[in-house]
XYZ file of C-alpha atoms in Angstrom:
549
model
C 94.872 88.449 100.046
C 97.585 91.011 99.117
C 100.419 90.343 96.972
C 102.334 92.340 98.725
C 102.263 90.895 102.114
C 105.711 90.190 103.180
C 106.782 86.944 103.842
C 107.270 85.827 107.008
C 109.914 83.321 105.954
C 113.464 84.033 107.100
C 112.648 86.976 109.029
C 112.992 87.536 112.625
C 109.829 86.731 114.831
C 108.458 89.387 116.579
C 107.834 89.323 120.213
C 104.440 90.076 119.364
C 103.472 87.123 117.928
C 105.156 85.003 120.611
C 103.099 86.538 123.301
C 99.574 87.310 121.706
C 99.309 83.894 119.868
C 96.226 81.708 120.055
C 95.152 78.364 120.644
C 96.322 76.370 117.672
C 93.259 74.529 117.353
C 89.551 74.973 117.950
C 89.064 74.070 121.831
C 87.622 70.195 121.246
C 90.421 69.140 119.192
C 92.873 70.358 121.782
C 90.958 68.643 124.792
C 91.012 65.422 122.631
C 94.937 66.065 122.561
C 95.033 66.699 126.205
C 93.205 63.464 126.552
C 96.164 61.732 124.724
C 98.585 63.388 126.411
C 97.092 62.157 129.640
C 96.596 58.647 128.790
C 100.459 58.510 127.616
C 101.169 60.113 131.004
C 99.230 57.408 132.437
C 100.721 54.598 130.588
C 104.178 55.560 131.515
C 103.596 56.137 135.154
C 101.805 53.010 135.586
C 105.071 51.339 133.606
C 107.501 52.929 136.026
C 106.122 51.152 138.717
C 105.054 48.379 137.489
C 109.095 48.159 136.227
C 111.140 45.953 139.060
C 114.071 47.950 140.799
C 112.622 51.541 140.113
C 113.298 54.252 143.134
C 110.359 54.873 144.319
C 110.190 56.178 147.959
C 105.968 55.992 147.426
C 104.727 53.480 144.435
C 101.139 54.154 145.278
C 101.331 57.590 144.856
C 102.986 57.570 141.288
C 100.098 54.968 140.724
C 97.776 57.372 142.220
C 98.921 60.002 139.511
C 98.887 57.080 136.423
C 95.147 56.625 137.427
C 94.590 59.910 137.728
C 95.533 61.221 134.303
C 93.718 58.223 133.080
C 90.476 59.530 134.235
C 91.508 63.369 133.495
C 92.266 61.846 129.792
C 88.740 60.229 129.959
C 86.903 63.621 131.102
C 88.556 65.474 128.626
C 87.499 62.989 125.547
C 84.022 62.770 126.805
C 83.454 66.899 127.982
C 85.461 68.209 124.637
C 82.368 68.849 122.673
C 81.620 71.731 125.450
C 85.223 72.265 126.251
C 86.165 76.124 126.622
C 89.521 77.619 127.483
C 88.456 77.829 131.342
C 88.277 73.667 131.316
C 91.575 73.436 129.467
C 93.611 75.240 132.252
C 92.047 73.731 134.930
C 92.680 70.178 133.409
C 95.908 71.951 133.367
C 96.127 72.416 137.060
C 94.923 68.825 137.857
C 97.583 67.724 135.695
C 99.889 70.106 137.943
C 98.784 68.342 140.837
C 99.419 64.901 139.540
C 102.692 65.689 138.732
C 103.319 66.597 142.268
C 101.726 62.909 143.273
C 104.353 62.268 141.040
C 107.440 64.283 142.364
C 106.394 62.898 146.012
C 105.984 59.163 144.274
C 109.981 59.463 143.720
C 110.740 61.860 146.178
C 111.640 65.099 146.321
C 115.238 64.829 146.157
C 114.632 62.406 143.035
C 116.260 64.181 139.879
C 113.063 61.823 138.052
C 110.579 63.299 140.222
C 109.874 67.073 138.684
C 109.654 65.106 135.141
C 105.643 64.625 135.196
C 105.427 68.796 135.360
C 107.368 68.385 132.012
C 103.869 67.240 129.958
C 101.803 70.272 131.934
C 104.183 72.553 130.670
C 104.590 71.872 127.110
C 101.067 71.325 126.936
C 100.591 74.363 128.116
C 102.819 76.243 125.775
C 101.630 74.479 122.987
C 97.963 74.991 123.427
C 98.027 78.576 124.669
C 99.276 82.059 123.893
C 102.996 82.465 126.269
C 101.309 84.787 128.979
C 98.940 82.207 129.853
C 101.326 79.318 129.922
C 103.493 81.144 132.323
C 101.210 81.023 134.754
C 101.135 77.430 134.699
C 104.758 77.711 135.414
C 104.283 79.781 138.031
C 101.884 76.988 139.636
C 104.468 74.247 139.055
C 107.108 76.206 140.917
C 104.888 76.533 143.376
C 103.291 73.347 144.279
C 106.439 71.985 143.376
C 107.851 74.146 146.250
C 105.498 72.858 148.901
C 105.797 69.529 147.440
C 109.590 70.047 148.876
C 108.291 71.412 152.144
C 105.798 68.613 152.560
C 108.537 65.879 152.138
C 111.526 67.374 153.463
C 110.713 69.917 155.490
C 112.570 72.770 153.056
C 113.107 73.678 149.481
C 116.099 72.409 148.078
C 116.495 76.416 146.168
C 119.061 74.520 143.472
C 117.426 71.858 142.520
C 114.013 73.978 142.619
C 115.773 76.815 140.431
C 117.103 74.383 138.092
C 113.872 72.494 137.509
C 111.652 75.666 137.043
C 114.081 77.592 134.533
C 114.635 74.089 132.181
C 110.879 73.841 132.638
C 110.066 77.507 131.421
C 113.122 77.159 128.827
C 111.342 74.447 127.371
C 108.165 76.106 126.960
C 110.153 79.127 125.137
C 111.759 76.615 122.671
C 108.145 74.753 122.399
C 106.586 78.957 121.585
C 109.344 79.761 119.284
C 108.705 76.862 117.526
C 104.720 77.095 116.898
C 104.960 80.551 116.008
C 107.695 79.739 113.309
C 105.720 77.049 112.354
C 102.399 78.903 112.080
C 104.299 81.793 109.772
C 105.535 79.086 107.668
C 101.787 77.218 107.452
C 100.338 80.667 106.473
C 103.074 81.301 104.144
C 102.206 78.418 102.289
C 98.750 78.900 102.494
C 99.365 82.301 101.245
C 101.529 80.988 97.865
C 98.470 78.439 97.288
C 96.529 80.970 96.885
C 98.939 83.533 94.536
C 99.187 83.459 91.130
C 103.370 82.845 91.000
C 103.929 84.582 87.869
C 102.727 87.834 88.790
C 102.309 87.586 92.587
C 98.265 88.896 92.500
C 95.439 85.887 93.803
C 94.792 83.373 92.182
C 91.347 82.004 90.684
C 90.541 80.028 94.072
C 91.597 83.042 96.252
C 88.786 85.588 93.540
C 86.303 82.986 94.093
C 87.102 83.241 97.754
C 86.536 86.736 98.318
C 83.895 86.740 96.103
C 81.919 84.210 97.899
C 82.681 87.093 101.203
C 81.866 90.381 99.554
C 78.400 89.054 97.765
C 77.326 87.999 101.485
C 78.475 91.416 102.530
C 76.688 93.070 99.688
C 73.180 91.463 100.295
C 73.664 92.032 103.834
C 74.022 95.597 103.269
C 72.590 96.708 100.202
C 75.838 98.130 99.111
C 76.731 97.381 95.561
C 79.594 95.062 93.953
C 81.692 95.182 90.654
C 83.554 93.101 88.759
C 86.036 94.678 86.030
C 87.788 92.009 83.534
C 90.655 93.513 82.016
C 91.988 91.609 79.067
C 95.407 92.738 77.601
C 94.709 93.440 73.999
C 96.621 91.442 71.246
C 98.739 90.058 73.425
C 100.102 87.689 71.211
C 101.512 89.757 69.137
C 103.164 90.651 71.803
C 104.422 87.408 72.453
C 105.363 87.141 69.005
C 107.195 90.217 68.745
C 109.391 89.965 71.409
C 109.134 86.598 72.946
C 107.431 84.912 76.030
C 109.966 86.391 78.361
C 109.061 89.994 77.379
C 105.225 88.350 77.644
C 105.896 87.479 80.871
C 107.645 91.172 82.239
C 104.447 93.075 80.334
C 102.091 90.549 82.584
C 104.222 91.692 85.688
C 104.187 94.996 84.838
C 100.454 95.218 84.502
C 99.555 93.687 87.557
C 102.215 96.142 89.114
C 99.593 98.493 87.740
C 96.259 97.082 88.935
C 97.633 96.952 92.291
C 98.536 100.374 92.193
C 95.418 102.042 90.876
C 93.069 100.159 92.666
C 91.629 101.056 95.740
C 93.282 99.486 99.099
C 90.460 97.172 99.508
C 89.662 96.102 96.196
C 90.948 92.690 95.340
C 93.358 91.942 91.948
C 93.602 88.922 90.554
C 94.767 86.890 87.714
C 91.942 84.863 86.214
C 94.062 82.838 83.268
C 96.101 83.918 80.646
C 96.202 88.051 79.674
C 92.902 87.982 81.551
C 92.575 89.656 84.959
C 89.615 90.211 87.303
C 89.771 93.347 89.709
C 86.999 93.149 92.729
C 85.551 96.047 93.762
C 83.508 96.239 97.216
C 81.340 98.784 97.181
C 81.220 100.156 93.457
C 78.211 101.242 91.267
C 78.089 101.318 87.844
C 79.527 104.780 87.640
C 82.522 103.898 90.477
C 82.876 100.947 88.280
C 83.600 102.716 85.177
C 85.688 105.251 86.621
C 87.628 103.452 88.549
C 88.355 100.704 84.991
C 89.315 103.943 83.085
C 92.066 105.335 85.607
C 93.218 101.312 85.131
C 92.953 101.885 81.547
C 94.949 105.048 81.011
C 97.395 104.561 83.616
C 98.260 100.804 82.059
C 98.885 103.152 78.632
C 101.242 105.464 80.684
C 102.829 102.384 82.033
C 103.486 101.139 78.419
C 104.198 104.296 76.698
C 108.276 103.440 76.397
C 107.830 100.024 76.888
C 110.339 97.482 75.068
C 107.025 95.373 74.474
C 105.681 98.744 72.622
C 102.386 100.603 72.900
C 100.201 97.858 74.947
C 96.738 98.869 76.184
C 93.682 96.808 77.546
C 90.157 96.514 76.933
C 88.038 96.170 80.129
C 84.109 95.025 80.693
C 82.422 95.872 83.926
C 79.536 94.403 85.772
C 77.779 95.186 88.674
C 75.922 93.104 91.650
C 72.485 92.613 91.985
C 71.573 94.574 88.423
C 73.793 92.070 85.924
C 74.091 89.490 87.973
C 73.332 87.299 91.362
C 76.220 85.301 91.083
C 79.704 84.879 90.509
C 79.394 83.421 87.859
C 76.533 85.173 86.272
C 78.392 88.686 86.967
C 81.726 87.135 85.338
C 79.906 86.436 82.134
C 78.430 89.800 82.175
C 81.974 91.265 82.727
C 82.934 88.715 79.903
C 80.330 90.146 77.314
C 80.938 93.956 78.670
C 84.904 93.005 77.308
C 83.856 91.455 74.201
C 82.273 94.217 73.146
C 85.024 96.437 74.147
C 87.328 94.510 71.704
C 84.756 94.431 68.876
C 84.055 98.483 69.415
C 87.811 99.339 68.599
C 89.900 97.933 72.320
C 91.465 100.285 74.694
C 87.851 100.796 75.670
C 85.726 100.388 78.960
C 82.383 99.083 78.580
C 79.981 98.278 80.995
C 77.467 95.727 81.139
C 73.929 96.895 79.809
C 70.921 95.255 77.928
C 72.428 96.920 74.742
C 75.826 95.038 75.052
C 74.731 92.082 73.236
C 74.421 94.134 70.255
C 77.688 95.478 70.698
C 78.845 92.279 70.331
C 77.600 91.411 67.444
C 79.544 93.811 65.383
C 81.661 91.704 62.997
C 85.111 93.746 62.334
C 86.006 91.176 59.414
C 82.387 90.714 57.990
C 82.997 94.921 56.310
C 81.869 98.135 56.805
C 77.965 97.663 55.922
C 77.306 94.859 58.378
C 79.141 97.152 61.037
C 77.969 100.166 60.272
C 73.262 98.356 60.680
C 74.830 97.225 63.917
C 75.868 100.436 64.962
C 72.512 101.854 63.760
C 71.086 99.389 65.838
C 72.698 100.199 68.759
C 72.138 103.624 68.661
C 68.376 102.956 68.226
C 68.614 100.691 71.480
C 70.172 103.628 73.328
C 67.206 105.546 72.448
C 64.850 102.974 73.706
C 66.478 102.953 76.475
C 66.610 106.561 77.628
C 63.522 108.181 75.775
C 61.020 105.030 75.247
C 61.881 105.274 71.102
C 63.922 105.666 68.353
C 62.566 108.979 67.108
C 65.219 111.028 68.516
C 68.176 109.906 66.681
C 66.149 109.334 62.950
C 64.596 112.998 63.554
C 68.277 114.531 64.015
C 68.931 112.348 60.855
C 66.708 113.856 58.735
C 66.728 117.350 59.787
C 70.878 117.116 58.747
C 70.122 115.748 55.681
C 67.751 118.238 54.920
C 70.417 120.660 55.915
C 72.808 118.635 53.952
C 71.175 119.185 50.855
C 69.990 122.797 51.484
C 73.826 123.647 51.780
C 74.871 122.025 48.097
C 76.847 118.677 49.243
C 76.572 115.893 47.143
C 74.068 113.150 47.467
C 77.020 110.470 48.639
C 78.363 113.232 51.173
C 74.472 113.989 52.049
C 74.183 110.280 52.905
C 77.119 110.342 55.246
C 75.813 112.969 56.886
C 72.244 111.590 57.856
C 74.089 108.202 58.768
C 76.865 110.248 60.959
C 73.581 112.110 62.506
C 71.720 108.887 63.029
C 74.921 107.381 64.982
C 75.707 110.708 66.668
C 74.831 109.830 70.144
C 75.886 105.838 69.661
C 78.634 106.543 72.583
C 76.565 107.107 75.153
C 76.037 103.710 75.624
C 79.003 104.317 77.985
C 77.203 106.597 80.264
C 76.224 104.697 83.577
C 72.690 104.219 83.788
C 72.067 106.175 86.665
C 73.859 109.078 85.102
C 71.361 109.007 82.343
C 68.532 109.072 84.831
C 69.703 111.438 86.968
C 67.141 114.593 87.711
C 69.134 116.811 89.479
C 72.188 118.529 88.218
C 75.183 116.379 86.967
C 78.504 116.879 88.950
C 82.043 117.597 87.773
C 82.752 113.897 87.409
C 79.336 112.863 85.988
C 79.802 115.806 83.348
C 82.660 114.663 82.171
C 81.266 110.975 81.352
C 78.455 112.925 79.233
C 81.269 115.077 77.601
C 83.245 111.819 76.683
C 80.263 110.356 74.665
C 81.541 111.799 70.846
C 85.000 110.549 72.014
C 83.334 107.220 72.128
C 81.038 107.641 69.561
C 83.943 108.038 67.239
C 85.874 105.032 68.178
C 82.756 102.687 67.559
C 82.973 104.346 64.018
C 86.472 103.554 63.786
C 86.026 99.620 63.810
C 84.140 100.319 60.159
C 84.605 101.506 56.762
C 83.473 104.464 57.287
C 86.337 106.218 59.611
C 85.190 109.505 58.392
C 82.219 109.710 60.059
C 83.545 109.423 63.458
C 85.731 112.352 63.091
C 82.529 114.238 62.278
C 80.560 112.398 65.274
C 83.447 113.344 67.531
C 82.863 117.160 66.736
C 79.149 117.313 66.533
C 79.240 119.282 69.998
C 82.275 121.861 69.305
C 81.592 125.258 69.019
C 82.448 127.652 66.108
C 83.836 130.043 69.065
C 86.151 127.005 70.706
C 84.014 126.883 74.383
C 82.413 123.383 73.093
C 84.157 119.971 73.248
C 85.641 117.260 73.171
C 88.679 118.921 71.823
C 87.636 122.945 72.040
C 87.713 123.146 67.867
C 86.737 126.714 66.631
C 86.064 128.279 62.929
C 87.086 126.328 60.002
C 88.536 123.495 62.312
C 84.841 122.130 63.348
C 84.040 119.804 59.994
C 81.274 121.209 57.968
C 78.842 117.869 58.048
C 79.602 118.513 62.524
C 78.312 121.141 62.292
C 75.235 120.621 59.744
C 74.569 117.792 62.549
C 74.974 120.235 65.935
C 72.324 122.504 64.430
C 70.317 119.420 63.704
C 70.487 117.578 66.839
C 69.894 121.458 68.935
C 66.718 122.207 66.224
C 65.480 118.549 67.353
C 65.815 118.741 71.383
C 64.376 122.087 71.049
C 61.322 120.733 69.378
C 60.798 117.936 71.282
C 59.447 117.948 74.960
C 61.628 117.505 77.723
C 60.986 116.427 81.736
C 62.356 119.846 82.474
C 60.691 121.801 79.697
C 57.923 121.753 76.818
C 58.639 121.728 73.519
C 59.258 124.954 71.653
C 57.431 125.819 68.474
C 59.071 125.858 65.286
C 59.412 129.672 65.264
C 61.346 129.738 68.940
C 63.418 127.299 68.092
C 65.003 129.179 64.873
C 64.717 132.524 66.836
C 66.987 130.025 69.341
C 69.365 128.799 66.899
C 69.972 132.259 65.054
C 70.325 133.880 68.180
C 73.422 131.229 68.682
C 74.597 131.747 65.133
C 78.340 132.443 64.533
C 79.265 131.359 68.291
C 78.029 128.219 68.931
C 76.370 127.572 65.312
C 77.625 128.226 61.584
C 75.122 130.720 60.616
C 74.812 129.787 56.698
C 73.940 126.063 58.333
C 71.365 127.230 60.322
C 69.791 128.996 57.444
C 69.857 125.969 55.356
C 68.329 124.527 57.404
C 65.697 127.355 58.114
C 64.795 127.158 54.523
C 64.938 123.244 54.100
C 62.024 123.559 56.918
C 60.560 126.182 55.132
């Protein structure tokens, strides 16, 4: 469902609709109503001439016609399990041909007579698109015609043209009205399932199209996300400027879901600041790009806000590796957001085996508790992507080898190994098939590995320790300006940054790789001095040199 389908109430109908409209009805239930309609046909012929002083030129034939339609009626109850749309219009035609029992009952000349074509038509018009029930029309002028012939030896052309065009003018009023009446059923069906404050679907309309896109995704194999997007401290914002202005910034962002998403995702509003965006055919990598274009373009949106600066924090999960079900992948998403509040907000996180630790981080419980969670984390990350935790302690202790060789103090050489040990913390945001990847990276999957120290640094920011994620954030610039995140050069790059790029390069270079062996302690300096006042600060890479011995 899209919020911004028009309504169809108090506009004009179209043509269209009036001539390519359905049945109204699966086929049985409208048999079982043309049964009705035939036993009430029945019932009132049989009452005309049962009725004393009625003008009948032929009472058996109008009884004729009451018993038939009594026995259509009863074929159409008993046959509309198999009914089809074939059956319909030629119980349609029968009828047709009763009425003209009927019309020959009265007589031709009767004005009563044409009355019994009244029920075929409107029948007709109700149960059928217009097209169709023309033709019907085009049968009753026609039998009714011959009808004229038969008894009176010519058609009386007034009376004929009269009966035919009140006939067909009913059926146009009959059309008119169930179309207008089927807009108006949708529309309502449409508002039941909106959310009326912000116009996106509502929690029964998500689980809806959830319940259709997971039986489209295990049918295919193609994968499905879920982003929650949770407005962060939003009652300050509330408090601030009251629940009107509460209510405008709720408009506004789902004024901005709608318009970053992609045209066949699905927004909704799940309860409160809480939204759920649906998103057919999205991996973990679509999943986080596409919550990050949500993310920055809702802090565009908000820039001059009157509700000020108001940003989101987003968790992302992914069908069938976080979850079978909704509900499952929800709570994922749930635990993906949490974690994005707890590692600093105006984050994207998505759902991993490491987000649990994430969430433990305790923002009010002070920096040491924060800072072993973080150290955790980062361990996990290495577990994850090399098998152990060897690659983020042995980059800790070459910087604080380093550290020391270059004459900080022992508090500063602390920070440092503990900055080193958390350096790559932030690429807990890189999708998992990023990190796995064998080939080469593209522009787009670059650029998720060059956001990692952006990351990195806001984890560090949630702690007492603030410093260190300026350094972690500039652990990969360059003393020349071509690194990043920020293209830093010379004095700009923080000392302990770079004590820990020379550090983490000294450490991949001895290690082995899937694309390369290790190097031997005397390559890898002959590496890093070759680097040395470009990408490296040469006296660190001595220090270091000499702290190796």
């Amino acid at each position: 469902m899209n919020a911004a389908t028009p309504s169809t109430i108090g506009r004009p109908t179209n043509w269209r609709d009036v001539f390519s409209s359905g049945p109204i009805a699966p086929l049985p239930a409208l048999a079982l109503v043309g049964a009705v309609v035939a036993w009430v046909g029945a019932l009132v012929g049989a009452i005309v001439v049962l009725l004393p002083g009625a003008p009948l030129a032929r009472p058996e034939l109008v009884f004729a016609a009451a018993a038939g339609a009594a026995v259509l009626g009863a074929a159409l109850a008993l046959a509309r399990a198999r009914a089809g749309q074939a059956g319909l219009h030629a119980a349609m035609f029968v009828g047709t041909l009763l009425g003209t029992l009927g019309v020959l009952g009265w007589g031709s000349e009767h004005a009563f007579g044409p009355l019994g074509y009244a029920w075929v038509v409107v029948a007709a018009f109700v149960f059928f698109p217009a097209w169709q029930s023309l033709l019907h029309v085009a049968s009753v002028a026609v039998v009714y015609a011959l009808a004229m012939v038969f008894d009176r030896g010519s058609v009386a052309w007034n009376a004929w043209f009269a009966t035919v065009t009140a006939l067909a003018g009913a059926g146009a009023i009959v059309t008119l009205a169930r179309v207008r009446a089927t807009a108006l059923l949708q529309q309502l069906e449409e508002a039941a399932g909106r959310d009326p404050l912000t116009g996106l679907a509502n929690r029964r309309s998500l689980q809806d199209a959830f319940d259709i896109e997971l039986e489209r995704a295990r049918r295919t194999g193609r994968p499905l996300a879920v982003l929650l997007v949770d407005i962060d401290r939003f009652k300050r914002v509330n408090d601030r400027c009251g629940h009107q202005c509460g209510d405008e910034v709720l408009r506004t962002l789902a004024r901005v879901l709608q318009a970053s998403k992609r045209g066949f995702d699905l927004a909704a509003r799940h309860g409160g600041e809480e939204f759920v965006l649906l998103a057919p055919d999205c991996d973990e990598h679509g999943a986080y790009m596409l919550a990050e274009r949500l993310r920055t373009a809702v802090e565009r949106a908000f820039a001059d806000h009157q509700a000020g600066p108001v940003t989101v924090s987003i968790g992302a999960a992914v069908h069938p590796v976080h979850g079978q079900t909704f509900e499952a992948l929800l709570n994922a998403a749930d635990e993906a957001m949490y974690a994005a509040k707890k590692l600093g907000r105006n984050r994207t996180v998505i759902s991993s085996a490491e987000i649990e630790r994430a969430a433990e981080l305790d923002v009010t419980a002070g920096g040491r508790v924060e800072l072993a969670a973080l150290v955790d984390l980062a361990e996990a990350v290495d577990m994850a992507t090399i098998g152990n935790t060897s690659h983020c302690q042995r980059v800790a202790r070459f910087a604080e080898l380093a550290a020391r060789e270059t004459g900080l103090p022992a508090h500063r050489v602390e920070q440092v190994r503990l900055a080193a040990l958390l350096h790559d913390v932030g690429t807990i945001a890189i999708p998992d098939e990023i990190e796995r990847k064998k080939g080469p990276l593209t522009y787009e999957e670059w650029e998720f590995v060059r956001a990692h120290p952006v990351v990195g640094a806001r984890m560090l920011e949630v702690t007492e320790h603030r410093e260190l994620g300026r350094w972690v954030r500039a652990h990969h610039e360059h003393l020349d300006g071509s690194g990043y995140p920020d293209g830093l050069s010379g004095a700009d790059v923080p000392l302990e940054a770079r004590i820990i790029a020379v550090a983490e390069a000294y450490e991949a270079m001895t290690s082995d790789r899937p694309y390369r062996p290790r190097l031997t302690h005397r390559e890898a300096v002959a590496e890093l001095r070759s680097a040395a006042g470009q990408r490296f600060d040469t006296e660190v890479v001595e220090a270091l040199v000499r702290a190796l011995g």
